Structures are given as C-alpha cells and as structure tokens.
C-alpha cells in the first residue's frame, strides 16, 4: 500500500476517503452522505414515523415560538439571527414566520457549506416572507462566523438545530461550543437542539428503519466514492448496522463487509482489503441527559438560560449564554 506522502490530493474529499479507509478501524465522515441523492434520502428519513427527531423539534418550535421570540428580542431593539448549517430551513421558518408577522426588526443570516442550499433557501424566504432581510454566508461554521459583521446595537442569536451537536463526541462538542463562545458577547444567545436519552429501542428504530432508507443513506457514501473516485464498491456486500449504548448515550452507524474482498479506488491508485465482517464507522449520534448538557455548557464557558421540551420529553432545545 502506498504511503500518504506519495498521493497528491486535489480536494478534502479525496484526502478524507484515503485516510479513513487506510486507517484501522476504518472510518468515513457522515458529511459525505450528502449529495443530490443523499439529500433526497435524508428528506425521506425525516418523514419516517420512526424518525422522531424532526417532529419533536417542530413540536417545540410551534408550541413555544412566542416565548422564544420574546427571549430573542429581550433588552434589544434588533438582532441578527445566525443559523449554522441552515439547510432547507424548514423548521426555522416556524420562527421566521412568527417574527415576520410580528414585524420584529432582525436580519436572518443562514450559514451553510452548500451554496446551492443557500440559494434555494434564500429564494424560498423571499417568496414566503418578503419582509425578512436575508444575508447568506457560504462556508464552514467558524470561517463564516468570522465574516459576519453585526452592528454594535444588535445582538447575535445563533441557531444550531436538528441535534447536529450529536454528531460530535463530547470532547469535540466542547471544543465546538467553546469556539462559538469566542464569537459571542454577554447578551448574545445560542439556541441549540439536543436529542435526549430514551427507550433504547426507540433510538435504534430511528436509525435502522425496516424499509431500508437509512441503510441506503449510509451506503450512499460508497456510491459517491464509486462515482467520484472511480471505485468498484459492491454495495450488496455491505450491511448497514446500528448500535446504541444506553449508558453513554452513543448511537453508532457502521457499514459491515459481509465477505472478504478487495476494492479498487482508481483515482487514488489504492487497493483496500476487507476481512469478512470488517467495519467502516460512518456516523455517531449522541443522546443526552441533563447532567451531560450542563457539563458541556460549563466546559464551553456558557450557562443554561432556559430550555424547551417536546410533549414526549424526547428532545430539548436549550438557550445558552456566555458566562
């Protein structure tokens, strides 16, 4: 097998795929699930009855939009609503509609790595809520946050919805939240979603549906490698497998090779050998309890201002402030 130094990567995707598949145990980042097909599959996942997360956050935002809006406006005549990983903005539009109808003075600043997603979101908001001022920012979270200039008379309200924080292990989440803290003033707020610990079977069902949509979503990363890097992964020889540890609250997704096989990735001039039942770790989905959320906030230099829960107590949105 070639040494990493002999390969000249043309983009981060190539480098991440090379490093992940030549490591042991093998791993690939879940961010590469998403392309045109992956986006469609994830929309299907969010519509599944087993996937409770979307409905839970819809429930919170719909039920508490007035209280949330009041907290955003408290002691400030105007604010900048900054959303990390805005995507299609469907849940955020619950708040945007209420703020627009209430004639609140604010600027919506969605951040996303996908310019296509931002353009679609911007167009839909212009059509649905023409009064809202939108300032789209393309890029990674922190590079984009650095670009954003907020007037001294405005406060920052940072949204991080969808339990995306759950895609990070605790140390990484603390580092992530600490970086956000550095961009906050004392009166700014962070509004972030956390999926809670619950019946382990409920969690497993959400990430391992019987119809196979989640399996197809995970396997889409292999399809991307085949298409983009001219590889020959046989998707039928890989099985999607989900685990959940109720003690740590960690759900993990794997692709498991059902046979011993060799895969050629021509663009990287790389051959990858798999033993039968060898794994590729693809995703982590962390679940939380109150103690863990408090620990994350404290270690990131924040305090919990308030929290909102859905009817089943499956999910919570917390508002954090800088200490």
Coordinates of C-alpha atoms in Angstrom, one line a residue:
X1 CA 0.0 0.0 0.0
X2 CA 1.2 3.5 -0.9
X3 CA 2.4 5.9 1.7
X4 CA 0.2 9.0 2.1
X5 CA 3.1 11.2 1.0
X6 CA 3.0 9.7 -2.5
X7 CA -0.5 10.9 -3.1
X8 CA -1.3 14.5 -4.2
X9 CA -4.9 15.1 -3.2
X10 CA -7.0 17.6 -5.2
X11 CA -9.6 18.1 -2.6
X12 CA -10.6 17.3 1.0
X13 CA -12.9 14.5 -0.1
X14 CA -10.1 12.5 -1.6
X15 CA -7.8 13.0 1.4
X16 CA -10.6 12.1 3.9
X17 CA -11.5 8.9 1.9
X18 CA -7.9 7.9 1.7
X19 CA -7.1 8.5 5.3
X20 CA -10.3 6.9 6.6
X21 CA -10.1 3.7 4.5
X22 CA -6.3 3.2 5.2
X23 CA -6.8 3.7 9.0
X24 CA -7.7 0.9 11.4
X25 CA -10.5 0.6 12.3
X26 CA -11.8 2.1 9.0
X27 CA -14.0 5.2 9.2
X28 CA -15.6 7.7 6.9
X29 CA -17.3 11.0 7.7
X30 CA -21.1 11.2 7.6
X31 CA -20.8 14.6 6.0
X32 CA -20.1 12.8 2.7
X33 CA -23.6 11.1 2.8
X34 CA -24.9 14.3 1.4
X35 CA -25.2 14.9 -2.4
X36 CA -28.3 15.2 -4.6
X37 CA -29.3 11.6 -3.9
X38 CA -28.2 11.8 -0.2
X39 CA -30.2 15.0 0.3
X40 CA -33.3 13.2 -1.1
X41 CA -32.8 10.2 1.1
X42 CA -32.4 12.3 4.2
X43 CA -35.7 14.1 3.4
X44 CA -37.3 10.6 3.3
X45 CA -35.7 9.7 6.6
X46 CA -37.1 12.9 8.2
X47 CA -40.6 11.9 7.0
X48 CA -40.4 8.4 8.5
X49 CA -42.7 7.7 11.5
X50 CA -39.7 6.1 13.3
X51 CA -37.5 9.2 13.0
X52 CA -39.0 11.2 15.9
X53 CA -36.3 14.0 15.9
X54 CA -37.9 16.2 13.3
X55 CA -41.4 16.1 14.7
X56 CA -40.0 16.7 18.2
X57 CA -38.3 19.9 17.3
X58 CA -41.3 21.0 15.1
X59 CA -43.4 20.5 18.3
X60 CA -41.1 22.7 20.4
X61 CA -40.8 25.5 17.9
X62 CA -44.5 25.6 17.1
X63 CA -45.6 25.5 20.8
X64 CA -43.1 27.9 22.2
X65 CA -42.5 30.3 19.2
X66 CA -43.9 33.3 21.1
X67 CA -41.7 32.7 24.2
X68 CA -38.6 32.0 22.1
X69 CA -39.2 35.2 20.0
X70 CA -39.6 37.2 23.2
X71 CA -36.3 35.9 24.5
X72 CA -34.6 36.8 21.2
X73 CA -35.8 40.4 21.5
X74 CA -35.2 40.9 25.2
X75 CA -33.3 44.1 26.0
X76 CA -32.6 44.7 22.3
X77 CA -34.4 46.6 19.6
X78 CA -32.8 44.4 16.8
X79 CA -30.9 41.2 16.4
X80 CA -29.1 39.1 13.9
X81 CA -30.4 35.5 13.6
X82 CA -27.5 33.4 12.6
X83 CA -28.1 29.8 11.7
X84 CA -25.3 27.2 11.5
X85 CA -26.0 24.6 8.9
X86 CA -29.2 26.1 7.7
X87 CA -30.0 23.6 5.0
X88 CA -33.6 24.0 3.7
X89 CA -34.6 26.0 6.8
X90 CA -38.0 24.2 7.2
X91 CA -38.0 24.2 11.0
X92 CA -36.5 27.7 11.2
X93 CA -39.4 29.0 9.1
X94 CA -41.7 28.5 12.0
X95 CA -39.8 31.1 13.9
X96 CA -39.2 33.3 10.8
X97 CA -43.0 33.4 10.1
X98 CA -43.8 34.4 13.6
X99 CA -41.0 37.1 13.7
X100 CA -42.1 38.5 10.3
X101 CA -45.8 38.6 11.2
X102 CA -44.8 40.4 14.4
X103 CA -42.8 43.0 12.5
X104 CA -39.7 42.2 14.5
X105 CA -36.5 44.0 13.4
X106 CA -33.9 41.4 12.6
X107 CA -31.6 40.1 9.9
X108 CA -31.5 36.4 9.1
X109 CA -28.0 35.1 8.3
X110 CA -28.0 31.4 7.3
X111 CA -24.7 29.7 7.1
X112 CA -24.2 26.6 5.0
X113 CA -21.3 24.9 3.2
X114 CA -23.6 24.4 0.2
X115 CA -24.1 27.4 -1.9
X116 CA -26.9 25.6 -3.7
X117 CA -28.8 25.0 -0.4
X118 CA -28.3 28.7 0.5
X119 CA -29.6 29.9 -2.9
X120 CA -32.7 27.7 -2.6
X121 CA -33.3 28.8 1.0
X122 CA -32.9 32.5 0.0
X123 CA -35.3 32.2 -2.9
X124 CA -38.0 30.5 -0.7
X125 CA -37.7 33.0 2.1
X126 CA -38.0 35.9 -0.5
X127 CA -41.2 34.3 -1.8
X128 CA -42.7 33.3 1.5
X129 CA -41.6 36.2 3.8
X130 CA -40.6 39.1 1.6
X131 CA -40.2 41.5 4.6
X132 CA -37.3 39.5 6.0
X133 CA -33.8 40.7 5.4
X134 CA -31.5 37.8 4.4
X135 CA -27.7 37.8 4.3
X136 CA -26.5 34.4 3.2
X137 CA -23.0 33.3 4.1
X138 CA -21.4 30.3 2.4
X139 CA -18.6 28.4 4.2
X140 CA -17.8 26.3 7.3
X141 CA -19.3 27.4 10.5
X142 CA -16.4 29.3 12.0
X143 CA -15.0 30.8 8.9
X144 CA -18.4 32.1 8.1
X145 CA -18.9 33.5 11.7
X146 CA -15.7 35.4 11.3
X147 CA -17.0 37.1 8.2
X148 CA -20.3 38.2 9.8
X149 CA -20.3 41.8 10.9
X150 CA -23.0 42.6 13.4
X151 CA -23.7 46.3 14.4
X152 CA -22.9 47.1 18.0
X153 CA -26.6 47.9 18.5
X154 CA -27.6 44.4 17.6
X155 CA -27.3 41.1 19.5
X156 CA -26.4 37.8 17.9
X157 CA -28.8 34.9 18.2
X158 CA -27.1 31.7 17.0
X159 CA -29.2 28.7 16.0
X160 CA -27.9 25.2 15.8
X161 CA -30.9 23.0 15.3
X162 CA -31.5 19.3 14.4
X163 CA -29.3 17.8 17.2
X164 CA -26.3 18.3 14.9
X165 CA -24.3 18.6 18.1
X166 CA -25.0 14.9 18.4
X167 CA -22.7 14.1 15.5
X168 CA -19.7 15.0 17.8
X169 CA -18.2 13.1 20.7
X170 CA -18.2 15.1 23.9
X171 CA -14.6 16.4 23.7
X172 CA -15.3 17.6 20.1
X173 CA -18.6 19.2 21.2
X174 CA -16.9 21.1 24.0
X175 CA -14.3 22.4 21.5
X176 CA -17.1 23.3 19.0
X177 CA -19.1 25.1 21.7
X178 CA -16.0 26.9 23.0
X179 CA -15.3 28.2 19.5
X180 CA -18.9 29.6 19.4
X181 CA -18.4 31.2 22.8
X182 CA -15.5 33.2 21.4
X183 CA -17.8 34.8 18.9
X184 CA -20.4 35.8 21.5
X185 CA -20.9 38.8 23.6
X186 CA -22.5 38.8 27.0
X187 CA -26.0 39.5 25.7
X188 CA -25.8 37.0 22.8
X189 CA -27.7 33.7 22.8
X190 CA -27.1 30.2 21.4
X191 CA -30.2 28.2 20.7
X192 CA -29.2 24.5 20.3
X193 CA -31.1 21.2 19.9
X194 CA -30.2 18.1 21.9
X195 CA -31.8 14.6 21.4
X196 CA -32.4 13.1 24.8
X197 CA -31.8 9.5 26.2
X198 CA -34.9 7.4 25.9
X199 CA -36.1 3.9 25.3
X200 CA -33.1 2.3 23.5
X201 CA -35.4 0.6 21.0
X202 CA -36.9 3.9 20.0
X203 CA -33.5 5.2 19.2
X204 CA -32.4 2.0 17.3
X205 CA -35.6 2.1 15.2
X206 CA -35.0 5.8 14.3
X207 CA -31.6 4.9 12.8
X208 CA -32.4 1.4 11.4
X209 CA -35.8 1.5 9.8
X210 CA -37.3 -1.7 8.3
X211 CA -37.8 -0.1 4.9
X212 CA -34.1 0.3 4.4
X213 CA -34.0 4.1 3.8
X214 CA -31.3 4.7 6.4
X215 CA -29.2 1.8 5.0
X216 CA -29.4 3.4 1.6
X217 CA -28.4 6.7 3.1
X218 CA -25.4 5.3 4.8
X219 CA -24.4 3.3 1.7
X220 CA -24.6 6.4 -0.4
X221 CA -21.1 7.3 0.7
X222 CA -19.9 4.2 -1.1
X223 CA -21.8 5.3 -4.2
X224 CA -20.1 8.7 -4.0
X225 CA -16.7 7.1 -3.9
X226 CA -17.6 4.9 -6.8
X227 CA -18.7 7.9 -8.9
X228 CA -16.2 10.5 -7.9
X229 CA -13.1 8.4 -7.5
X230 CA -13.8 5.6 -10.0
X231 CA -14.0 2.8 -7.3
X232 CA -15.7 -0.6 -7.5
X233 CA -17.5 -0.9 -4.2
X234 CA -20.3 -3.6 -4.4
X235 CA -23.0 -2.1 -2.2
X236 CA -24.7 -5.5 -1.9
X237 CA -21.7 -6.9 0.0
X238 CA -22.0 -4.3 2.8
X239 CA -24.6 -4.3 5.5
X240 CA -25.7 -1.3 7.5
X241 CA -25.5 -1.9 11.2
X242 CA -26.7 0.4 14.1
X243 CA -25.7 0.1 17.8
X244 CA -26.8 2.1 20.8
X245 CA -25.2 2.2 24.2
X246 CA -27.8 3.4 26.8
X247 CA -25.1 4.1 29.4
X248 CA -23.1 6.6 27.3
X249 CA -26.0 7.6 25.1
X250 CA -23.9 6.9 21.9
X251 CA -25.6 5.6 18.8
X252 CA -23.1 4.5 16.1
X253 CA -23.6 3.5 12.5
X254 CA -21.4 1.1 10.6
X255 CA -21.1 -0.4 7.2
X256 CA -20.0 -4.1 7.6
X257 CA -18.3 -6.1 4.8
X258 CA -20.2 -9.4 4.6
X259 CA -17.3 -11.1 2.7
X260 CA -13.5 -10.9 2.4
X261 CA -13.0 -8.6 -0.6
X262 CA -10.7 -6.1 -2.3
X263 CA -11.9 -2.7 -3.5
X264 CA -10.0 -0.7 -6.1
X265 CA -10.2 3.1 -5.9
X266 CA -8.6 4.0 -9.3
X267 CA -8.4 7.8 -8.8
X268 CA -6.4 7.3 -5.6
X269 CA -4.4 4.4 -7.1
X270 CA -5.4 2.5 -4.0
X271 CA -6.5 -1.1 -3.2
X272 CA -8.4 -1.6 0.0
X273 CA -8.7 -5.1 1.6
X274 CA -11.6 -6.0 3.8
X275 CA -11.9 -9.0 6.0
X276 CA -15.3 -10.7 6.3
X277 CA -17.3 -8.7 8.9
X278 CA -14.8 -5.8 9.0
X279 CA -16.5 -2.5 9.7
X280 CA -16.4 1.1 8.4
X281 CA -17.6 3.5 11.1
X282 CA -19.8 6.2 9.4
X283 CA -21.7 8.2 12.0
X284 CA -22.1 9.0 15.6
X285 CA -25.5 10.2 17.0
X286 CA -25.1 11.2 20.6
X287 CA -28.0 11.3 23.0
X288 CA -28.0 13.4 26.2
X289 CA -29.3 13.7 29.8
X290 CA -29.5 16.9 31.8
X291 CA -26.1 16.3 33.6
X292 CA -24.3 15.9 30.3
X293 CA -25.7 19.1 28.8
X294 CA -24.8 21.0 31.9
X295 CA -21.2 19.6 31.7
X296 CA -20.9 20.6 28.0
X297 CA -22.1 24.2 28.7
X298 CA -19.9 24.6 31.8
X299 CA -16.8 23.4 30.0
X300 CA -17.5 25.6 27.0
X301 CA -17.8 28.8 29.1
X302 CA -21.6 29.0 29.0
X303 CA -24.6 28.8 31.3
X304 CA -28.1 27.5 30.5
X305 CA -30.6 30.3 30.3
X306 CA -33.7 28.2 29.8
X307 CA -34.9 25.0 28.0
X308 CA -37.9 23.8 26.0
X309 CA -39.1 20.2 25.7
X310 CA -41.5 18.4 23.3
X311 CA -44.6 16.7 24.7
X312 CA -42.9 13.2 24.9
X313 CA -39.7 14.6 26.5
X314 CA -37.7 13.1 23.7
X315 CA -35.9 16.3 22.7
X316 CA -34.9 19.6 24.2
X317 CA -33.9 23.0 22.8
X318 CA -31.6 24.9 25.2
X319 CA -30.7 28.5 25.2
X320 CA -27.1 29.1 26.3
X321 CA -25.5 32.4 27.3
X322 CA -21.8 33.2 27.7
X323 CA -20.6 33.3 31.3

